[in-house]
CSV table of C-alpha atoms and ligand atoms in Angstrom, one decimal:
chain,number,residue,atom,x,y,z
Z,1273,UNK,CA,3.6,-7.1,-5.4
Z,1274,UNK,CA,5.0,-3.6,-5.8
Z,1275,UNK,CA,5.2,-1.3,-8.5
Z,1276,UNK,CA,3.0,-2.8,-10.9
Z,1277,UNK,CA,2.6,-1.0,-14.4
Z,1278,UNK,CA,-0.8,0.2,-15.1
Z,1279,UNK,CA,-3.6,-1.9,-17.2
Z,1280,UNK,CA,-4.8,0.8,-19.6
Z,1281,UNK,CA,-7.5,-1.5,-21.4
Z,1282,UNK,CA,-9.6,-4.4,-20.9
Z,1283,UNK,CA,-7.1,-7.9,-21.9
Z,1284,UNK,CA,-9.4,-10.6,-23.7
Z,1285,UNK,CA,-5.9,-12.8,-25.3
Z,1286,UNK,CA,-4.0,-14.6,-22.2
Z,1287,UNK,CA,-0.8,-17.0,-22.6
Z,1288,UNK,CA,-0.6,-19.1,-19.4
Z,1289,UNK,CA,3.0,-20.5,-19.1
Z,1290,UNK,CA,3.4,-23.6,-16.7
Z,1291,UNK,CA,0.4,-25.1,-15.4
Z,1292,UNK,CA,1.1,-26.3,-11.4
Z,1293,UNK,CA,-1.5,-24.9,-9.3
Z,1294,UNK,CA,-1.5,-21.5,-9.6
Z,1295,UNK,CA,-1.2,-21.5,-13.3
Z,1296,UNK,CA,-3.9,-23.8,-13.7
Z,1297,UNK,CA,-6.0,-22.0,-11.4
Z,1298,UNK,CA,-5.2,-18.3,-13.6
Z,1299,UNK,CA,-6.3,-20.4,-16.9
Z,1300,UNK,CA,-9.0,-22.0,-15.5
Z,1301,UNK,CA,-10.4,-18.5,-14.0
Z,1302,UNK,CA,-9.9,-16.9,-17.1
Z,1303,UNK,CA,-11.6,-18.9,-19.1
Z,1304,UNK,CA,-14.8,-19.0,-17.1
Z,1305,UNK,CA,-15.2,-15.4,-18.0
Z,1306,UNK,CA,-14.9,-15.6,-21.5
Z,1307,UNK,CA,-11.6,-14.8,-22.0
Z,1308,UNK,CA,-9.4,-16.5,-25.1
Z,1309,UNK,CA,-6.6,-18.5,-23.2
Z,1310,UNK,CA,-3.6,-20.6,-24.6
Z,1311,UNK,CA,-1.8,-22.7,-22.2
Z,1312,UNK,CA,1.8,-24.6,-22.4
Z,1313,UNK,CA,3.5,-26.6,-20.2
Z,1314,UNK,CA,5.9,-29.1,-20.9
Z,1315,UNK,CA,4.1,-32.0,-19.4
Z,1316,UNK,CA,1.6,-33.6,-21.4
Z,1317,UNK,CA,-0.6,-34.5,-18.6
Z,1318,UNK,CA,-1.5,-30.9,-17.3
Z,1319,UNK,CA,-2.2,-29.8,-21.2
Z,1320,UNK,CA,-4.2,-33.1,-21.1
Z,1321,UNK,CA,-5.8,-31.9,-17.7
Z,1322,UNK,CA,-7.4,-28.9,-18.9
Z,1323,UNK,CA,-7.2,-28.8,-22.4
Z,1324,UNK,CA,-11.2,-29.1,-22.8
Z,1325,UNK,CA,-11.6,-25.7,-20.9
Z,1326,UNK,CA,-9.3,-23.4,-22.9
Z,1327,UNK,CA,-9.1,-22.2,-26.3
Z,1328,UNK,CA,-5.6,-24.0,-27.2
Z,1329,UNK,CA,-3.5,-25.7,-25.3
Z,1330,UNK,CA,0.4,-26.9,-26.6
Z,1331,UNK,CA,3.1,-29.2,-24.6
Z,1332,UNK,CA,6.1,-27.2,-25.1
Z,1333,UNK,CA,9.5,-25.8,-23.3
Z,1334,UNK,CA,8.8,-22.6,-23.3
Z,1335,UNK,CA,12.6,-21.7,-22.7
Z,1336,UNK,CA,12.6,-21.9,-26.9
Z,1337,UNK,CA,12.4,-18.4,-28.6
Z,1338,UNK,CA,11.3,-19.8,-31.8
Z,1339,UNK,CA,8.4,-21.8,-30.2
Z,1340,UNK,CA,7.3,-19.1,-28.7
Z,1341,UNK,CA,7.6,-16.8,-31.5
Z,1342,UNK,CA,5.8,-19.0,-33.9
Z,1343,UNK,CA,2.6,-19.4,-31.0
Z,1344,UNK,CA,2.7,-15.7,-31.9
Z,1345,UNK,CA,2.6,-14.7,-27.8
Z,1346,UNK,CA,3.3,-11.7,-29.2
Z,1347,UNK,CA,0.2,-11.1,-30.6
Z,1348,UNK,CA,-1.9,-12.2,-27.2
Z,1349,UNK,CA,-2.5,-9.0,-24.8
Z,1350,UNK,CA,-1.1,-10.3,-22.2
Z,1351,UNK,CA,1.5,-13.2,-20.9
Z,1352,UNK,CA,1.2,-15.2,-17.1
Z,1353,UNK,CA,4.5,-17.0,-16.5
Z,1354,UNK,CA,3.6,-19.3,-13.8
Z,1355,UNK,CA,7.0,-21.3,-13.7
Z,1356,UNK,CA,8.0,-21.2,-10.1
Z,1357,UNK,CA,10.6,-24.0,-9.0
Z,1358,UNK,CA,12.7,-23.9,-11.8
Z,1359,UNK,CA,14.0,-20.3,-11.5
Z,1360,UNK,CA,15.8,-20.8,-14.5
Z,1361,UNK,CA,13.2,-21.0,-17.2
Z,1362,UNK,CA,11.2,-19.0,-15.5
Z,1363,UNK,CA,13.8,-16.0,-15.8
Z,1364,UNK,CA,14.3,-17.2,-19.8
Z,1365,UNK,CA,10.8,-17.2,-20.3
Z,1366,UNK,CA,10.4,-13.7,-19.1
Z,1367,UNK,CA,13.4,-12.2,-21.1
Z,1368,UNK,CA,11.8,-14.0,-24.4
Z,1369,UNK,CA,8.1,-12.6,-23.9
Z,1370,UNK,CA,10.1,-9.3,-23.3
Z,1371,UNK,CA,12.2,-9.4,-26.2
Z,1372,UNK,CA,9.0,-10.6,-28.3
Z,1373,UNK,CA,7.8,-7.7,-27.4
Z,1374,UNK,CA,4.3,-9.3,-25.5
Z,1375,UNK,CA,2.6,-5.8,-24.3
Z,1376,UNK,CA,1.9,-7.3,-20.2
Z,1377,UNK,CA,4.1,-10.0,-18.6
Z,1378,UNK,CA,2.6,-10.9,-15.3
Z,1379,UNK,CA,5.4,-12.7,-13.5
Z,1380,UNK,CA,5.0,-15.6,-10.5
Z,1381,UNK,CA,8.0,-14.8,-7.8
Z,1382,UNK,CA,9.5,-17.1,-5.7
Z,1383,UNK,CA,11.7,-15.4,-3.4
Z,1384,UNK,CA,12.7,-11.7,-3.3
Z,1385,UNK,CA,15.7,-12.1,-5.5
Z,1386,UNK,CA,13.5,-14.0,-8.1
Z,1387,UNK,CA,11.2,-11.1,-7.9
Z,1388,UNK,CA,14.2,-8.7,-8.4
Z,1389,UNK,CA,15.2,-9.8,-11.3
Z,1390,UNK,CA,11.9,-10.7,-13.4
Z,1391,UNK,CA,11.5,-6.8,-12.4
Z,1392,UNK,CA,14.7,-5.8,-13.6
Z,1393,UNK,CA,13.9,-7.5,-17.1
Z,1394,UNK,CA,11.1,-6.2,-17.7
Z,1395,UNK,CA,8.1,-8.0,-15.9
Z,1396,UNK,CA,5.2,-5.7,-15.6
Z,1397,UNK,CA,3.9,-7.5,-12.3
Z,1398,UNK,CA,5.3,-9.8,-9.9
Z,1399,UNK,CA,2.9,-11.6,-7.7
Z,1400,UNK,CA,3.6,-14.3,-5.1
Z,1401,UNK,CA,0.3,-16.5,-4.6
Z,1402,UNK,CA,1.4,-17.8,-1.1
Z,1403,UNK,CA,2.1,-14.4,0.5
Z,1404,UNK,CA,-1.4,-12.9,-0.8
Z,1405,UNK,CA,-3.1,-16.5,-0.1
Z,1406,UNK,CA,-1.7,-16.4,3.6
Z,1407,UNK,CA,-2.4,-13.0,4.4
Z,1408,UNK,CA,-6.2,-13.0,2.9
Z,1409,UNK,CA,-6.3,-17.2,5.5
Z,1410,UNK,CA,-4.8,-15.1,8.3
Z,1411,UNK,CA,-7.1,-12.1,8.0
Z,1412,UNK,CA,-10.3,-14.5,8.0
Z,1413,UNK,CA,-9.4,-16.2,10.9
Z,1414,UNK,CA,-8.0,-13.3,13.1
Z,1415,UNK,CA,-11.2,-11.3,12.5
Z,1416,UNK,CA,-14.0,-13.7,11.9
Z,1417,UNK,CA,-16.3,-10.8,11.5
Z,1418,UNK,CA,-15.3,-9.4,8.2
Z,1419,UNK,CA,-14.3,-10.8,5.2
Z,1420,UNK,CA,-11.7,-8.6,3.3
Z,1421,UNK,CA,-12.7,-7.6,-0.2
Z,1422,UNK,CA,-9.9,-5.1,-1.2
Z,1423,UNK,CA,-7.2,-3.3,0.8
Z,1424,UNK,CA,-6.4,-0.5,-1.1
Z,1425,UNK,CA,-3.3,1.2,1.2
Z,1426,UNK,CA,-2.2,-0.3,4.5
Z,1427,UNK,CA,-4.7,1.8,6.0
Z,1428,UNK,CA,-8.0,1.4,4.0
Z,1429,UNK,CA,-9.8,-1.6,2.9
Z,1430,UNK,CA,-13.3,-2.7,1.2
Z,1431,UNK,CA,-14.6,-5.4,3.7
Z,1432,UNK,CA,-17.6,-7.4,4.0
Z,1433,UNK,CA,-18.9,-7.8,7.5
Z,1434,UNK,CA,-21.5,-8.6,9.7
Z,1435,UNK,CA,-24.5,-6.3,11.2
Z,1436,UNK,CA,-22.9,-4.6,14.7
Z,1437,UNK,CA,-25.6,-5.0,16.8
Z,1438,UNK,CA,-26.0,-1.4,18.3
Z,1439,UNK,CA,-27.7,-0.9,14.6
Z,1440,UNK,CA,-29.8,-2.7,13.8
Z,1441,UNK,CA,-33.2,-1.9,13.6
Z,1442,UNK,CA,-31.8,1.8,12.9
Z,1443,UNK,CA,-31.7,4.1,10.1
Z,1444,UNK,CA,-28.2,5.2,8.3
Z,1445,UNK,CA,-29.7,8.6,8.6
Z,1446,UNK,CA,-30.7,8.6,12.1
Z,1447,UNK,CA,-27.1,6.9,13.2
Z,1448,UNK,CA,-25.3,9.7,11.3
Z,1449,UNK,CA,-22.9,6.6,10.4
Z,1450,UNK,CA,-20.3,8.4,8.0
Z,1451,UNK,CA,-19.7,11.5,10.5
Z,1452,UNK,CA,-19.5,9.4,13.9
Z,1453,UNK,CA,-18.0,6.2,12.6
Z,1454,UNK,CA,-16.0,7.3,9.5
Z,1455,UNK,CA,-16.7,4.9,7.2
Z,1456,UNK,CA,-19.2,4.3,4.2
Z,1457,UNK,CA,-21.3,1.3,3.6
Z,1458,UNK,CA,-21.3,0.7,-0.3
Z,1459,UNK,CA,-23.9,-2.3,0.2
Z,1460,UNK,CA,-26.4,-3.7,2.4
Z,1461,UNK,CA,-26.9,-7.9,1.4
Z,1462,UNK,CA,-30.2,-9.0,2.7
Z,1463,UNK,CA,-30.7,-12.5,1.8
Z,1464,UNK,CA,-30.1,-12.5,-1.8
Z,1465,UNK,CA,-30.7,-8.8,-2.1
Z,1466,UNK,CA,-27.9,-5.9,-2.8
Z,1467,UNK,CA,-29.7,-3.0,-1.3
Z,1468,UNK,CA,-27.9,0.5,-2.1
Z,1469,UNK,CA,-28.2,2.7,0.9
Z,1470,UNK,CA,-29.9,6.1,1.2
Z,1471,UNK,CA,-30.1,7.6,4.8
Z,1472,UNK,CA,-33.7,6.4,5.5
Z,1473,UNK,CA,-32.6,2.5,5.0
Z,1474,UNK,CA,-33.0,0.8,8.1
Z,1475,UNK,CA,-30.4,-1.8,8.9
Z,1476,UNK,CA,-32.1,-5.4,9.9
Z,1477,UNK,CA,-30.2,-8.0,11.9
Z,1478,UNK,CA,-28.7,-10.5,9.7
Z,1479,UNK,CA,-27.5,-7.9,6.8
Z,1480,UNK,CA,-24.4,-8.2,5.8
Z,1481,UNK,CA,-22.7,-5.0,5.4
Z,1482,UNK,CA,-20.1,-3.9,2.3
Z,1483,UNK,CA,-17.9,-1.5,3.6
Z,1484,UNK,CA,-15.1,0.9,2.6
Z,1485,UNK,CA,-13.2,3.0,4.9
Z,1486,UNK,CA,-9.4,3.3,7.0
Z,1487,UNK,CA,-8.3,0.2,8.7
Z,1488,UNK,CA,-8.5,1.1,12.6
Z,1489,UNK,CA,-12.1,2.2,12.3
Z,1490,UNK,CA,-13.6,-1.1,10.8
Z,1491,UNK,CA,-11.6,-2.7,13.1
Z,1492,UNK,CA,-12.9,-0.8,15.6
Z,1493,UNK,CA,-16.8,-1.4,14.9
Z,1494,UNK,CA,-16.5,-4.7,13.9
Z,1495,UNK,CA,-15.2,-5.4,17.8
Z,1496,UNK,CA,-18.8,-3.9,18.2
Z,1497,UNK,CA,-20.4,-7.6,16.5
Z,1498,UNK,CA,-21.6,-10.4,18.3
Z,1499,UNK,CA,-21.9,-12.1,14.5
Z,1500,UNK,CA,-19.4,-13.8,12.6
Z,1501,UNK,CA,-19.7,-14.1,9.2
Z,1502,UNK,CA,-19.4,-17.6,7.9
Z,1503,UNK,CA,-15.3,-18.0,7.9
Z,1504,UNK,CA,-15.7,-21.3,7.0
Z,1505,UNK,CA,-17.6,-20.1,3.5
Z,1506,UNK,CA,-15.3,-16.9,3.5
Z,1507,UNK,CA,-11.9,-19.1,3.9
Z,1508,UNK,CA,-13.1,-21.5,0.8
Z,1509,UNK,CA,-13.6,-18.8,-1.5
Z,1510,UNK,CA,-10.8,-17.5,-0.8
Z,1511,UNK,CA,-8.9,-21.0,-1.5
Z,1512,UNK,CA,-10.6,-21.2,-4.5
Z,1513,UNK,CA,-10.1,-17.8,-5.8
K,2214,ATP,P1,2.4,-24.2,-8.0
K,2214,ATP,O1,2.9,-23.8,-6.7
K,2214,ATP,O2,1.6,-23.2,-8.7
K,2214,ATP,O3,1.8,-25.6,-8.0
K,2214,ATP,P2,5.1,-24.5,-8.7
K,2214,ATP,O4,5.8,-23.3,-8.1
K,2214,ATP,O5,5.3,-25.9,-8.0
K,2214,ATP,O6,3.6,-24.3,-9.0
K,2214,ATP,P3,6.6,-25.4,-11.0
K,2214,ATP,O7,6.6,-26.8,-10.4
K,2214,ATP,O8,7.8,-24.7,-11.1
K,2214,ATP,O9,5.6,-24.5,-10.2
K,2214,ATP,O10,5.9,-25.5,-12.4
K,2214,ATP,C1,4.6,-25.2,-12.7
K,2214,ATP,C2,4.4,-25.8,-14.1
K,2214,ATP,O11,5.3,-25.2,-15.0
K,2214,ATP,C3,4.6,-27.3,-14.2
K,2214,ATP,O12,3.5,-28.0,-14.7
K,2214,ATP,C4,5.8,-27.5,-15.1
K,2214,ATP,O13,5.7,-28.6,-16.0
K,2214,ATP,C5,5.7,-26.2,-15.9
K,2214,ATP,N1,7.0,-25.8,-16.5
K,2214,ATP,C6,8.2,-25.7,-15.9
K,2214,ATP,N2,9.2,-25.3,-16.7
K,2214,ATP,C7,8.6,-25.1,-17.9
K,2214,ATP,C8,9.0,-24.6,-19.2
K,2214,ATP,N3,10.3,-24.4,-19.4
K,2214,ATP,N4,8.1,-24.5,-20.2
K,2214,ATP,C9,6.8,-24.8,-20.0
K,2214,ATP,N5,6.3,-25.3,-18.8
K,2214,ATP,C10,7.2,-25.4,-17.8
């Protein structure tokens, strides 16, 4: 992903357009939070696959102006091509959604020159699910000690990760954590409790830590662990994400 153009309001209307694993995956996610989803693929049996979890579901080639423009995609908030293989319709089915005027087109990519163009006609983000997917598999098993919740630059990230021992049983206050370690912890999860820190919370082994802060220094302290958090758990969220 690159530039992306910004979301300037909540989207509750979503077209998903080809339904492989990805797609299916967007639809199904969206629909699970309440969203209004309309699916189309031209194979029967993914429409017949899901078509019990979304709000509509039609087999058609969405490489067809006129079928689109009578589903009224326009009229949705925003539009997830998921074609990937056939960079062809994929391509088409951008332009049309552009020149239908849909407000968001979210784009899948397959290499850099698919990604180039969808850009250059108007996509408003281009994601490629393997690159993320790989990254987020590589980062969980490289540092087993923290599960990446957010990078936000290169150089700072939102992680989740496990107690360093040298704290526990110590105050925030008393371990002056944001001045010596530069970082801030956002959440403390004991058991199934989300504790919000204030300086005289003490830090019990076994907490999980929620963390915000540059890149090197997380890094850094969570060297300092003995614990790993459970990859295994943090690996199949990811895969199911
Ligand atoms: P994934 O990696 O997510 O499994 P993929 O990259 O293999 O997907 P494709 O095989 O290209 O993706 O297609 C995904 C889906 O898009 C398929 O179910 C296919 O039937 C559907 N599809 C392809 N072309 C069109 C089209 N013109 N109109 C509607 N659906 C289409």
């Amino acid at each position: 992903m690159n530039e992306i153009k910004k979301i300037d309001k909540e989207m509750d209307q979503f077209v998903v357009i080809g339904l492989g694993r990805f797609g299916k995956s967007v639809a199904l996610t969206l629909a699970s939070l309440g969203k209004e989803v309309l699916v189309l693929d031209t194979h029967p049996d993914a429409i017949k696959q899901i078509e019990n979890q979304v709000s509509s579901a039609v087999v058609c080639d969405s490489t067809a102006t006129d079928v689109l423009h009578s589903l009224g995609v326009q009229n949705f908030d925003c539009v997830i091509n998921c074609i990937g293989e056939d960079m062809q319709a994929s391509i088409l089915t951008t332009l049309i959604c552009k020149e239908l005027g849909v407000k968001y087109i979210v784009a899948k990519a397959q290499t850099e020159q698919h990604k180039k163009v969808l850009e250059k006609i108007g996509a408003d983000m281009v994601v490629f699910p393997e690159t993320y997917m790989g990254r987020k598999v590589a980062s969980t098993l490289a540092n087993p000690s923290q599960n990446v919740i957010l990078s936000l630059t290169a150089d700072f990230k939102i992680v989740e990760m496990a107690t360093p021992d040298i704290w526990v049983d110590r105050s925030l206050g008393d371990m002056n954590i944001r001045n010596k370690y530069k970082i801030t912890i956002i959440f403390i999860k004991r058991e199934n409790e989300i504790i919000s820190p204030e300086q005289s919370t003490v830090i019990l082994k076994g907490d999980t830590l929620i963390v915000a802060g540059e890149t090197s220094k997380i890094n850094a302290l969570s060297n300092k662990t003995k614990d790993v958090l459970d990859a295994h758990q943090s690996l199949k969220d990811a895969l199911d994400e």
